[in-house]
Amino acid sequence: KNEVEQSPQNLTAQEGEFITINCSYSVGISALHWLQQHPGGGIVSLFMLSSGKKKHGRLIATINIQEKHSSLHITASHPRDSAVYICAVTLWGGSQGNLIFGKGTKLSVKP
Amino acid sequence: GAVVSQHPSRVICKSGTSVKIECRSLDFQATTMFWYRQFPKQSLMLMATSNEGSKATYEQGVEKDKFLINHASLTLSTLTVTSAHPEDSSFYICSAVDRVGSSSPLHFGNGTRLTVT
């Protein structure tokens, strides 16, 4: 069993739909990251969170430490949101970039 | 915002040659940089942690003599794949932290796609 599990693996949505991507982990962490990987491979850090909820524009990330679960929500999705979304965790006591990654969720938003 | 530049973005080399990949922090000083690789259809995996002025820390299973890491300045870390083989073909990407501390964000480069023929 992977230490970081994401679902779904693939997701197709119509423009405007509300999207949720889930992440579960089985290790003790100091932070959880949501990353966006573009088709060329480049990665953008969307959120780093250790508790509660964060919002940036149309993106919302939540984490439940007790349940070891996090969700990434995209409101009013747009074709430019199409990318691979990756959940990654920093192990407790580790440095920020010492990450364990999920396999990613490939999102395709159709116009 | 903070930018990390990685070069080259794509390289094709012959088996047995060496390839150097550069990771630069453009507008901040990075005492720590991280190198990852991603094989097709697999998760990213941390290869090594690069600390300015000291030896890199390699993850289990990563050969330090094959993947040479140099972090000679606060803005530049290099990864050299020595005597490359086709099985080293992969996507390599770096990240950097501008401040040591639990709230410091990670900044990623755009990655390097290496193909060894």
mmCIF file of C-alpha atoms in Angstrom:
data_model
loop_
_atom_site.group_PDB
_atom_site.id
_atom_site.type_symbol
_atom_site.label_atom_id
_atom_site.label_comp_id
_atom_site.label_asym_id
_atom_site.label_seq_id
_atom_site.Cartn_x
_atom_site.Cartn_y
_atom_site.Cartn_z
ATOM 1 C CA LYS A 1 0.000 0.000 0.000
ATOM 2 C CA ASN A 2 1.353 3.411 -0.967
ATOM 3 C CA GLU A 3 1.908 5.885 1.828
ATOM 4 C CA VAL A 4 0.037 8.566 -0.143
ATOM 5 C CA GLU A 5 -3.065 7.574 -2.072
ATOM 6 C CA GLN A 6 -4.993 9.845 -4.394
ATOM 7 C CA SER A 7 -8.367 9.477 -6.015
ATOM 8 C CA PRO A 8 -9.553 9.558 -8.642
ATOM 9 C CA GLN A 9 -6.648 8.715 -10.920
ATOM 10 C CA ASN A 10 -8.320 10.405 -13.870
ATOM 11 C CA LEU A 11 -11.093 12.958 -13.918
ATOM 12 C CA THR A 12 -12.962 14.552 -16.804
ATOM 13 C CA ALA A 13 -15.249 17.481 -16.125
ATOM 14 C CA GLN A 14 -17.277 20.001 -18.041
ATOM 15 C CA GLU A 15 -16.326 23.648 -17.767
ATOM 16 C CA GLY A 16 -17.980 25.212 -14.743
ATOM 17 C CA GLU A 17 -18.232 22.024 -12.693
ATOM 18 C CA PHE A 18 -17.108 21.765 -9.085
ATOM 19 C CA ILE A 19 -14.207 19.351 -8.762
ATOM 20 C CA THR A 20 -12.883 17.435 -5.777
ATOM 21 C CA ILE A 21 -9.660 15.447 -5.604
ATOM 22 C CA ASN A 22 -8.946 13.376 -2.528
ATOM 23 C CA CYS A 23 -5.733 12.382 -0.803
ATOM 24 C CA SER A 24 -5.198 9.935 2.061
ATOM 25 C CA TYR A 25 -1.918 9.235 3.788
ATOM 26 C CA SER A 26 -0.748 6.682 6.298
ATOM 27 C CA VAL A 27 2.310 8.339 7.863
ATOM 28 C CA GLY A 28 2.914 11.095 10.382
ATOM 29 C CA ILE A 29 3.362 14.382 8.590
ATOM 30 C CA SER A 30 4.327 17.951 9.308
ATOM 31 C CA ALA A 31 2.752 19.305 6.126
ATOM 32 C CA LEU A 32 0.746 18.306 3.092
ATOM 33 C CA HIS A 33 1.279 19.852 -0.310
ATOM 34 C CA TRP A 34 -0.954 20.142 -3.335
ATOM 35 C CA LEU A 35 1.021 20.541 -6.539
ATOM 36 C CA GLN A 36 -0.007 21.180 -10.122
ATOM 37 C CA GLN A 37 2.056 19.566 -12.878
ATOM 38 C CA HIS A 38 1.648 20.964 -16.364
ATOM 39 C CA PRO A 39 1.909 18.847 -19.552
ATOM 40 C CA GLY A 40 5.531 19.912 -20.054
ATOM 41 C CA GLY A 41 6.387 18.646 -16.585
ATOM 42 C CA GLY A 42 6.849 21.873 -14.678
ATOM 43 C CA ILE A 43 5.387 21.909 -11.174
ATOM 44 C CA VAL A 44 3.680 24.710 -9.290
ATOM 45 C CA SER A 45 3.073 24.527 -5.569
ATOM 46 C CA LEU A 46 -0.585 25.343 -4.937
ATOM 47 C CA PHE A 47 -0.895 24.849 -1.201
ATOM 48 C CA MET A 48 1.112 23.766 1.788
ATOM 49 C CA LEU A 49 -1.035 23.090 4.819
ATOM 50 C CA SER A 50 -0.779 21.422 8.183
ATOM 51 C CA SER A 51 -4.297 22.047 9.479
ATOM 52 C CA GLY A 52 -7.671 23.453 8.533
ATOM 53 C CA LYS A 53 -8.375 25.029 5.216
ATOM 54 C CA LYS A 54 -6.731 27.362 2.719
ATOM 55 C CA LYS A 55 -8.245 29.206 -0.226
ATOM 56 C CA HIS A 56 -6.614 30.820 -3.214
ATOM 57 C CA GLY A 57 -8.892 32.110 -5.928
ATOM 58 C CA ARG A 58 -11.037 29.215 -7.134
ATOM 59 C CA LEU A 59 -8.949 26.635 -5.307
ATOM 60 C CA ILE A 60 -9.654 25.372 -1.811
ATOM 61 C CA ALA A 61 -7.595 22.833 0.127
ATOM 62 C CA THR A 62 -8.658 21.178 3.357
ATOM 63 C CA ILE A 63 -6.962 18.745 5.668
ATOM 64 C CA ASN A 64 -8.213 16.554 8.489
ATOM 65 C CA ILE A 65 -5.216 15.501 10.547
ATOM 66 C CA GLN A 66 -7.135 12.983 12.648
ATOM 67 C CA GLU A 67 -8.470 11.202 9.591
ATOM 68 C CA LYS A 68 -5.232 11.670 7.606
ATOM 69 C CA HIS A 69 -7.163 12.997 4.662
ATOM 70 C CA SER A 70 -7.039 16.069 2.465
ATOM 71 C CA SER A 71 -9.150 17.367 -0.383
ATOM 72 C CA LEU A 72 -8.497 19.830 -3.168
ATOM 73 C CA HIS A 73 -11.542 21.581 -4.572
ATOM 74 C CA ILE A 74 -11.778 23.607 -7.747
ATOM 75 C CA THR A 75 -14.836 25.792 -8.137
ATOM 76 C CA ALA A 76 -16.123 26.917 -11.538
ATOM 77 C CA SER A 77 -13.582 24.751 -13.350
ATOM 78 C CA HIS A 78 -12.044 25.991 -16.583
ATOM 79 C CA PRO A 79 -10.134 24.242 -19.392
ATOM 80 C CA ARG A 80 -6.953 25.970 -18.218
ATOM 81 C CA ASP A 81 -7.261 23.964 -14.975
ATOM 82 C CA SER A 82 -6.446 20.831 -16.988
ATOM 83 C CA ALA A 83 -3.274 19.390 -15.461
ATOM 84 C CA VAL A 84 -2.066 16.652 -13.139
ATOM 85 C CA TYR A 85 -2.690 17.443 -9.490
ATOM 86 C CA ILE A 86 -0.313 15.802 -7.053
ATOM 87 C CA CYS A 87 -0.662 15.369 -3.329
ATOM 88 C CA ALA A 88 2.619 15.111 -1.417
ATOM 89 C CA VAL A 89 3.503 14.969 2.256
ATOM 90 C CA THR A 90 6.462 16.101 4.306
ATOM 91 C CA LEU A 91 7.207 13.494 6.937
ATOM 92 C CA TRP A 92 7.203 14.619 10.544
ATOM 93 C CA GLY A 93 10.694 15.888 11.364
ATOM 94 C CA GLY A 94 11.730 16.090 7.716
ATOM 95 C CA SER A 95 12.629 19.130 5.656
ATOM 96 C CA GLN A 96 10.036 20.703 3.387
ATOM 97 C CA GLY A 97 11.290 19.193 0.165
ATOM 98 C CA ASN A 98 11.702 15.704 1.580
ATOM 99 C CA LEU A 99 8.399 14.618 0.073
ATOM 100 C CA ILE A 100 6.461 11.443 -0.499
ATOM 101 C CA PHE A 101 4.283 11.892 -3.552
ATOM 102 C CA GLY A 102 0.954 10.484 -4.604
ATOM 103 C CA LYS A 103 0.555 9.202 -8.133
ATOM 104 C CA GLY A 104 -1.385 12.249 -9.229
ATOM 105 C CA THR A 105 -4.844 12.930 -10.591
ATOM 106 C CA LYS A 106 -5.055 13.810 -14.248
ATOM 107 C CA LEU A 107 -7.790 16.405 -14.685
ATOM 108 C CA SER A 108 -9.246 17.309 -18.033
ATOM 109 C CA VAL A 109 -11.801 20.105 -18.186
ATOM 110 C CA LYS A 110 -13.782 20.224 -21.413
ATOM 111 C CA PRO A 111 -15.179 23.501 -22.761
ATOM 112 C CA GLY B 1 7.136 35.382 -6.908
ATOM 113 C CA ALA B 2 10.175 33.239 -6.346
ATOM 114 C CA VAL B 3 11.480 31.532 -9.457
ATOM 115 C CA VAL B 4 13.613 28.469 -9.918
ATOM 116 C CA SER B 5 15.231 28.017 -13.320
ATOM 117 C CA GLN B 6 16.260 24.562 -14.488
ATOM 118 C CA HIS B 7 18.397 23.915 -17.547
ATOM 119 C CA PRO B 8 18.332 22.190 -19.945
ATOM 120 C CA SER B 9 14.661 21.384 -20.341
ATOM 121 C CA ARG B 10 15.387 18.484 -22.626
ATOM 122 C CA VAL B 11 18.546 16.535 -23.427
ATOM 123 C CA ILE B 12 19.369 13.502 -25.503
ATOM 124 C CA CYS B 13 22.721 11.857 -24.952
ATOM 125 C CA LYS B 14 24.520 8.689 -25.897
ATOM 126 C CA SER B 15 25.039 5.837 -23.503
ATOM 127 C CA GLY B 16 28.241 6.259 -21.513
ATOM 128 C CA THR B 17 28.343 10.049 -21.612
ATOM 129 C CA SER B 18 27.677 12.422 -18.717
ATOM 130 C CA VAL B 19 24.974 15.047 -18.497
ATOM 131 C CA LYS B 20 24.857 18.056 -16.199
ATOM 132 C CA ILE B 21 21.572 19.620 -15.113
ATOM 133 C CA GLU B 22 21.498 23.029 -13.442
ATOM 134 C CA CYS B 23 18.997 24.353 -10.941
ATOM 135 C CA ARG B 24 19.155 28.055 -10.101
ATOM 136 C CA SER B 25 17.173 30.150 -7.693
ATOM 137 C CA LEU B 26 16.755 33.476 -9.485
ATOM 138 C CA ASP B 27 15.568 35.876 -6.820
ATOM 139 C CA PHE B 28 16.302 34.208 -3.518
ATOM 140 C CA GLN B 29 19.066 32.321 -1.774
ATOM 141 C CA ALA B 30 18.442 28.636 -1.394
ATOM 142 C CA THR B 31 20.440 26.916 1.302
ATOM 143 C CA THR B 32 18.670 23.683 0.471
ATOM 144 C CA MET B 33 17.648 22.262 -2.882
ATOM 145 C CA PHE B 34 16.043 18.937 -3.681
ATOM 146 C CA TRP B 35 16.347 16.673 -6.687
ATOM 147 C CA TYR B 36 13.581 14.326 -7.805
ATOM 148 C CA ARG B 37 12.990 12.004 -10.709
ATOM 149 C CA GLN B 38 9.867 10.675 -12.303
ATOM 150 C CA PHE B 39 9.762 7.594 -14.485
ATOM 151 C CA PRO B 40 6.902 7.338 -17.011
ATOM 152 C CA LYS B 41 3.536 6.753 -15.365
ATOM 153 C CA GLN B 42 5.109 6.699 -11.901
ATOM 154 C CA SER B 43 5.164 9.036 -8.937
ATOM 155 C CA LEU B 44 7.864 11.604 -8.393
ATOM 156 C CA MET B 45 10.539 10.369 -6.014
ATOM 157 C CA LEU B 46 13.092 12.271 -4.012
ATOM 158 C CA MET B 47 16.639 11.435 -5.080
ATOM 159 C CA ALA B 48 18.741 13.665 -2.858
ATOM 160 C CA THR B 49 18.846 16.749 -0.695
ATOM 161 C CA SER B 50 21.478 19.285 -1.653
ATOM 162 C CA ASN B 51 22.880 21.602 1.004
ATOM 163 C CA GLU B 52 25.033 24.593 0.144
ATOM 164 C CA GLY B 53 28.641 24.018 1.112
ATOM 165 C CA SER B 54 28.236 20.429 2.243
ATOM 166 C CA LYS B 55 27.739 16.966 0.830
ATOM 167 C CA ALA B 56 24.367 15.972 -0.520
ATOM 168 C CA THR B 57 22.188 13.474 1.292
ATOM 169 C CA TYR B 58 21.048 10.671 -0.983
ATOM 170 C CA GLU B 59 17.920 8.580 -0.636
ATOM 171 C CA GLN B 60 18.165 4.836 -0.337
ATOM 172 C CA GLY B 61 18.817 3.195 -3.666
ATOM 173 C CA VAL B 62 20.280 6.299 -5.334
ATOM 174 C CA GLU B 63 23.937 5.866 -6.262
ATOM 175 C CA LYS B 64 25.899 8.891 -5.130
ATOM 176 C CA ASP B 65 28.785 8.126 -7.488
ATOM 177 C CA LYS B 66 26.433 8.044 -10.444
ATOM 178 C CA PHE B 67 24.366 11.092 -9.594
ATOM 179 C CA LEU B 68 26.844 13.760 -8.560
ATOM 180 C CA ILE B 69 25.366 16.767 -6.817
ATOM 181 C CA ASN B 70 27.208 20.022 -6.285
ATOM 182 C CA HIS B 71 25.742 22.986 -4.401
ATOM 183 C CA ALA B 72 28.623 25.411 -4.501
ATOM 184 C CA SER B 73 26.635 28.607 -4.100
ATOM 185 C CA LEU B 74 23.389 29.745 -2.529
ATOM 186 C CA THR B 75 21.738 30.041 -5.931
ATOM 187 C CA LEU B 76 23.008 27.034 -7.877
ATOM 188 C CA SER B 77 22.847 23.274 -7.505
ATOM 189 C CA THR B 78 23.900 20.888 -10.257
ATOM 190 C CA LEU B 79 23.080 17.248 -10.841
ATOM 191 C CA THR B 80 25.464 15.317 -13.074
ATOM 192 C CA VAL B 81 24.374 11.946 -14.378
ATOM 193 C CA THR B 82 27.652 10.146 -14.995
ATOM 194 C CA SER B 83 28.087 7.350 -17.529
ATOM 195 C CA ALA B 84 24.429 7.549 -18.421
ATOM 196 C CA HIS B 85 22.562 4.422 -19.463
ATOM 197 C CA PRO B 86 19.155 4.054 -21.115
ATOM 198 C CA GLU B 87 17.616 3.126 -17.749
ATOM 199 C CA ASP B 88 18.572 6.613 -16.509
ATOM 200 C CA SER B 89 16.140 8.100 -19.025
ATOM 201 C CA SER B 90 13.661 9.945 -16.884
ATOM 202 C CA PHE B 91 12.257 13.329 -15.934
ATOM 203 C CA TYR B 92 14.448 15.125 -13.393
ATOM 204 C CA ILE B 93 13.169 18.135 -11.461
ATOM 205 C CA CYS B 94 14.531 20.271 -8.667
ATOM 206 C CA SER B 95 12.979 22.346 -5.940
ATOM 207 C CA ALA B 96 14.332 24.960 -3.589
ATOM 208 C CA VAL B 97 13.411 26.458 -0.252
ATOM 209 C CA ASP B 98 14.077 30.124 0.319
ATOM 210 C CA ARG B 99 13.921 29.936 4.094
ATOM 211 C CA VAL B 100 14.487 26.996 6.345
ATOM 212 C CA GLY B 101 11.386 26.487 8.413
ATOM 213 C CA SER B 102 8.117 24.642 8.355
ATOM 214 C CA SER B 103 6.162 27.429 6.670
ATOM 215 C CA SER B 104 8.565 28.027 3.802
ATOM 216 C CA PRO B 105 7.016 27.258 0.417
ATOM 217 C CA LEU B 106 8.700 25.032 -2.142
ATOM 218 C CA HIS B 107 9.599 26.417 -5.545
ATOM 219 C CA PHE B 108 10.051 23.963 -8.389
ATOM 220 C CA GLY B 109 12.004 24.159 -11.601
ATOM 221 C CA ASN B 110 10.414 23.198 -14.922
ATOM 222 C CA GLY B 111 12.236 19.894 -15.084
ATOM 223 C CA THR B 112 14.650 18.188 -17.471
ATOM 224 C CA ARG B 113 13.630 15.309 -19.671
ATOM 225 C CA LEU B 114 16.662 13.079 -20.202
ATOM 226 C CA THR B 115 16.771 10.494 -22.959
ATOM 227 C CA VAL B 116 19.779 8.204 -23.133
ATOM 228 C CA THR B 117 20.177 6.354 -26.436
#
